[in-house]
Short mmCIF file of C-alpha atoms and ligand atoms in Angstrom, two decimals:
data_model
loop_
_atom_site.label_atom_id
_atom_site.label_comp_id
_atom_site.label_asym_id
_atom_site.label_seq_id
_atom_site.Cartn_x
_atom_site.Cartn_y
_atom_site.Cartn_z
CA UNK A 1087 8.44 15.80 12.45
CA UNK A 1088 11.21 13.50 13.76
CA UNK A 1089 10.42 14.49 17.35
CA UNK A 1090 6.98 12.83 17.07
CA UNK A 1091 8.52 9.46 16.18
CA UNK A 1092 9.07 6.95 18.95
CA UNK A 1093 11.08 4.46 16.93
CA UNK A 1094 12.27 4.08 13.34
CA UNK A 1095 11.09 0.71 12.00
CA UNK A 1096 12.56 0.87 8.48
CA UNK A 1097 15.15 3.31 7.25
CA UNK A 1098 15.16 4.91 3.82
CA UNK A 1099 17.89 2.46 2.74
CA UNK A 1100 16.03 -0.60 4.03
CA UNK A 1101 12.89 0.48 2.19
CA UNK A 1102 14.83 1.12 -1.02
CA UNK A 1103 16.40 -2.36 -0.86
CA UNK A 1104 13.02 -4.00 -0.30
CA UNK A 1105 11.46 -2.04 -3.17
CA UNK A 1106 14.29 -3.14 -5.48
CA UNK A 1107 13.70 -6.77 -4.46
CA UNK A 1108 9.95 -6.56 -5.04
CA UNK A 1109 10.57 -4.81 -8.38
CA UNK A 1110 12.81 -7.67 -9.51
CA UNK A 1111 10.24 -10.29 -8.52
CA UNK A 1112 7.36 -8.47 -10.21
CA UNK A 1113 9.38 -7.84 -13.37
CA UNK A 1114 9.89 -11.58 -13.77
CA UNK A 1115 6.32 -12.45 -12.90
CA UNK A 1116 4.74 -9.91 -15.27
CA UNK A 1117 7.14 -10.01 -18.22
CA UNK A 1118 5.12 -9.75 -21.44
CA UNK A 1119 1.85 -9.12 -19.59
CA UNK A 1120 1.76 -5.32 -19.66
CA UNK A 1121 0.28 -5.19 -16.14
CA UNK A 1122 -1.94 -2.38 -14.92
CA UNK A 1123 -0.38 -1.17 -11.69
CA UNK A 1124 -2.99 0.46 -9.48
CA UNK A 1125 -1.99 2.79 -6.69
CA UNK A 1126 -4.36 3.11 -3.79
CA UNK A 1127 -4.21 6.80 -2.92
CA UNK A 1128 -2.97 8.51 -0.98
CA UNK A 1129 -0.77 6.30 1.17
CA UNK A 1130 0.33 4.00 -1.63
CA UNK A 1131 1.75 6.78 -3.81
CA UNK A 1132 5.42 6.91 -2.67
CA UNK A 1133 5.69 3.11 -2.68
CA UNK A 1134 4.00 2.72 -6.06
CA UNK A 1135 6.04 5.39 -7.81
CA UNK A 1136 9.28 3.94 -6.44
CA UNK A 1137 8.23 0.37 -7.23
CA UNK A 1138 7.37 0.97 -10.90
CA UNK A 1139 10.83 2.49 -11.39
CA UNK A 1140 12.28 -0.84 -10.24
CA UNK A 1141 10.21 -2.78 -12.77
CA UNK A 1142 12.03 -2.92 -16.08
CA UNK A 1143 9.07 -4.15 -18.14
CA UNK A 1144 6.29 -2.31 -20.00
CA UNK A 1145 3.40 -1.50 -17.65
CA UNK A 1146 0.63 1.03 -17.17
CA UNK A 1147 -0.25 3.03 -14.07
CA UNK A 1148 -3.59 4.13 -12.71
CA UNK A 1149 -4.83 5.55 -9.44
CA UNK A 1150 -7.77 4.94 -7.18
CA UNK A 1151 -8.86 6.58 -3.96
CA UNK A 1152 -11.07 5.00 -1.34
CA UNK A 1153 -12.25 6.37 1.96
CA UNK A 1154 -9.95 5.51 4.84
CA UNK A 1155 -9.45 6.34 8.47
CA UNK A 1156 -9.68 10.11 8.18
CA UNK A 1157 -8.19 11.66 11.29
CA UNK A 1158 -8.66 8.54 13.39
CA UNK A 1159 -6.40 5.51 13.77
CA UNK A 1160 -9.26 2.99 13.59
CA UNK A 1161 -10.93 1.62 10.47
CA UNK A 1162 -14.55 2.69 10.15
CA UNK A 1163 -15.31 -0.42 8.11
CA UNK A 1164 -16.94 1.84 5.54
CA UNK A 1165 -15.23 1.72 2.17
CA UNK A 1166 -16.22 4.25 -0.43
CA UNK A 1167 -14.71 4.98 -3.86
CA UNK A 1168 -13.62 8.62 -3.86
CA UNK A 1169 -11.79 8.41 -7.18
CA UNK A 1170 -12.27 5.56 -9.62
CA UNK A 1171 -9.82 4.23 -12.23
CA UNK A 1172 -9.56 5.92 -15.63
CA UNK A 1173 -8.53 2.65 -17.30
CA UNK A 1174 -10.71 -0.39 -18.01
CA UNK A 1175 -9.41 -3.44 -16.15
CA UNK A 1176 -11.22 -5.90 -18.42
CA UNK A 1177 -8.78 -8.62 -19.51
CA UNK A 1178 -5.89 -6.86 -17.74
CA UNK A 1179 -3.38 -8.26 -15.30
CA UNK A 1180 -3.89 -5.97 -12.32
CA UNK A 1181 -1.42 -5.31 -9.53
CA UNK A 1182 -2.91 -3.38 -6.61
CA UNK A 1183 -0.28 -1.45 -4.67
CA UNK A 1184 -1.04 -0.66 -1.03
CA UNK A 1185 0.95 1.00 1.72
CA UNK A 1186 -0.40 -1.21 4.49
CA UNK A 1187 -2.95 -3.94 5.15
CA UNK A 1188 -4.56 -3.70 8.54
CA UNK A 1189 -8.05 -5.18 8.95
CA UNK A 1190 -8.00 -6.03 5.24
CA UNK A 1191 -11.42 -4.46 4.67
CA UNK A 1192 -10.26 -1.85 2.18
CA UNK A 1193 -8.39 -4.31 0.05
CA UNK A 1194 -10.91 -7.14 0.03
CA UNK A 1195 -13.45 -4.63 -1.21
CA UNK A 1196 -11.13 -3.39 -3.96
CA UNK A 1197 -10.18 -6.89 -5.08
CA UNK A 1198 -13.84 -7.75 -5.31
CA UNK A 1199 -14.68 -4.75 -7.48
CA UNK A 1200 -11.78 -5.36 -9.84
CA UNK A 1201 -12.58 -9.06 -10.21
CA UNK A 1202 -16.19 -8.22 -11.01
CA UNK A 1203 -14.94 -5.90 -13.74
CA UNK A 1204 -13.39 -8.98 -15.38
CA UNK A 1205 -9.69 -8.44 -14.88
CA UNK A 1206 -7.57 -11.32 -16.21
CA UNK A 1207 -5.83 -11.51 -12.83
CA UNK A 1208 -5.66 -9.48 -9.62
CA UNK A 1209 -2.73 -9.54 -7.24
CA UNK A 1210 -1.82 -7.41 -4.26
CA UNK A 1211 1.53 -5.99 -3.30
CA UNK A 1212 1.72 -4.21 0.02
CA UNK A 1213 4.73 -2.61 1.61
CA UNK A 1214 3.55 -3.35 5.14
CA UNK A 1215 1.31 -5.99 6.64
CA UNK A 1216 -0.18 -6.08 10.13
CA UNK A 1217 -1.50 -9.67 10.14
CA UNK A 1218 -2.49 -9.51 13.80
CA UNK A 1219 -5.25 -7.02 12.98
CA UNK A 1220 -6.90 -8.94 10.12
CA UNK A 1221 -10.70 -9.27 10.31
CA UNK A 1222 -11.19 -10.75 6.83
CA UNK A 1223 -9.41 -13.68 5.20
CA UNK A 1224 -6.85 -11.95 3.01
CA UNK A 1225 -3.15 -12.47 2.35
CA UNK A 1226 -1.10 -10.18 0.14
CA UNK A 1227 0.57 -11.89 -2.82
CA UNK A 1228 3.72 -9.86 -2.20
CA UNK A 1229 4.65 -8.10 1.02
CA UNK A 1230 7.58 -5.90 1.99
CA UNK A 1231 7.55 -6.20 5.76
CA UNK A 1232 5.29 -7.68 8.41
CA UNK A 1233 4.91 -5.35 11.37
CA UNK A 1234 3.45 -5.60 14.87
CA UNK A 1235 0.23 -3.84 15.85
CA UNK A 1236 1.47 -0.27 16.21
CA UNK A 1237 0.43 2.88 14.42
CA UNK A 1238 3.10 3.72 11.87
CA UNK A 1239 3.72 6.77 9.72
CA UNK A 1240 6.03 7.87 6.93
CA UNK A 1241 6.74 6.90 3.31
CA UNK A 1242 3.10 7.57 2.41
CA UNK A 1243 1.52 6.66 5.73
CA UNK A 1244 -0.11 9.49 7.62
CA UNK A 1245 -1.66 10.52 10.82
CA UNK A 1246 -4.30 13.19 10.05
CA UNK A 1247 -2.58 13.76 6.67
CA UNK A 1248 0.77 14.50 8.32
CA UNK A 1249 4.09 12.61 8.07
CA UNK A 1250 3.48 11.14 4.59
CA UNK A 1251 6.69 12.76 3.38
CA UNK A 1252 8.98 11.19 5.97
CA UNK A 1253 11.56 9.17 4.00
CA UNK A 1254 11.49 6.39 6.60
CA UNK A 1255 8.74 4.45 8.43
CA UNK A 1256 8.38 4.88 12.16
CA UNK A 1257 6.08 4.33 15.09
CA UNK A 1258 4.26 7.47 16.14
CA UNK A 1259 4.47 8.48 19.78
CA UNK A 1260 1.08 7.62 21.34
CA UNK A 1261 0.86 11.07 22.95
CA UNK A 1262 0.65 12.58 19.46
CA UNK A 1263 -2.77 11.01 18.84
CA UNK A 1264 -4.17 10.46 22.30
P1 XMP B 2013 -7.71 -1.81 6.40
O1 XMP B 2013 -8.07 -1.89 7.85
O2 XMP B 2013 -8.90 -1.64 5.53
O3 XMP B 2013 -6.92 -0.45 6.36
O4 XMP B 2013 -6.80 -2.94 5.98
C1 XMP B 2013 -6.00 -0.15 5.40
C2 XMP B 2013 -5.76 1.33 5.43
O5 XMP B 2013 -5.74 1.81 6.79
C3 XMP B 2013 -4.74 2.76 6.98
N1 XMP B 2013 -3.84 2.29 8.06
C4 XMP B 2013 -2.81 2.98 8.55
N2 XMP B 2013 -2.34 4.19 8.23
N3 XMP B 2013 -0.64 3.94 9.84
C5 XMP B 2013 -1.25 4.65 8.88
O6 XMP B 2013 -0.80 5.75 8.59
C6 XMP B 2013 -1.05 2.72 10.23
O7 XMP B 2013 -0.44 2.10 11.11
C7 XMP B 2013 -2.21 2.21 9.55
N4 XMP B 2013 -2.89 1.05 9.64
C8 XMP B 2013 -3.89 1.15 8.73
C9 XMP B 2013 -4.07 2.90 5.66
O8 XMP B 2013 -4.60 4.02 5.00
C10 XMP B 2013 -4.42 1.66 4.88
O9 XMP B 2013 -4.49 1.86 3.50
MG1 MG B 2014 -4.19 3.64 2.52
#
């Protein structure tokens, strides 16, 4: 898989340090609130499972899947719930964990649904943010790294379901998808 990577953006160690930092911040913020930490499948899974292990407070985990890019690198703009939560969010302090925010369409839709289900609060933590590509007005509450407009893979992020298991995050060689 390494041969398909043009450039490593964040090493395994850099990611681990950032996750520790975010875990510390969230632990303070959510002390005594028993937050419901929601992973947006599938890309958010490695980040979420690492992050919760850096939060030394009681919390609950749940998982949600929404339609994403499929085998393309462009957002379709169509967001569909493929797997809903098993937990009620009513009155809960919700933390949505995302791998990356691009246009922001996926997340603004999710935030909207969870607010309408009467969560006590909804915040977003994303590992990566591509602010240059935003088409809706949305800022993550907590962000690991801002990145330029390039297609990245690894640590949960895929191209056509591949590369999610890379321990680092890198830019994919354009010839791989063009
Ligand atoms: P939107 O545009 O709704 O998209 O903010 C968020 C989702 O798009 C996927 N995405 C990427 N996946 N490398 C990826 O592997 C990327 O560079 C990339 N940019 C967007 C991702 O699934 C994210 O949840
Ligand atoms: Mg995703």
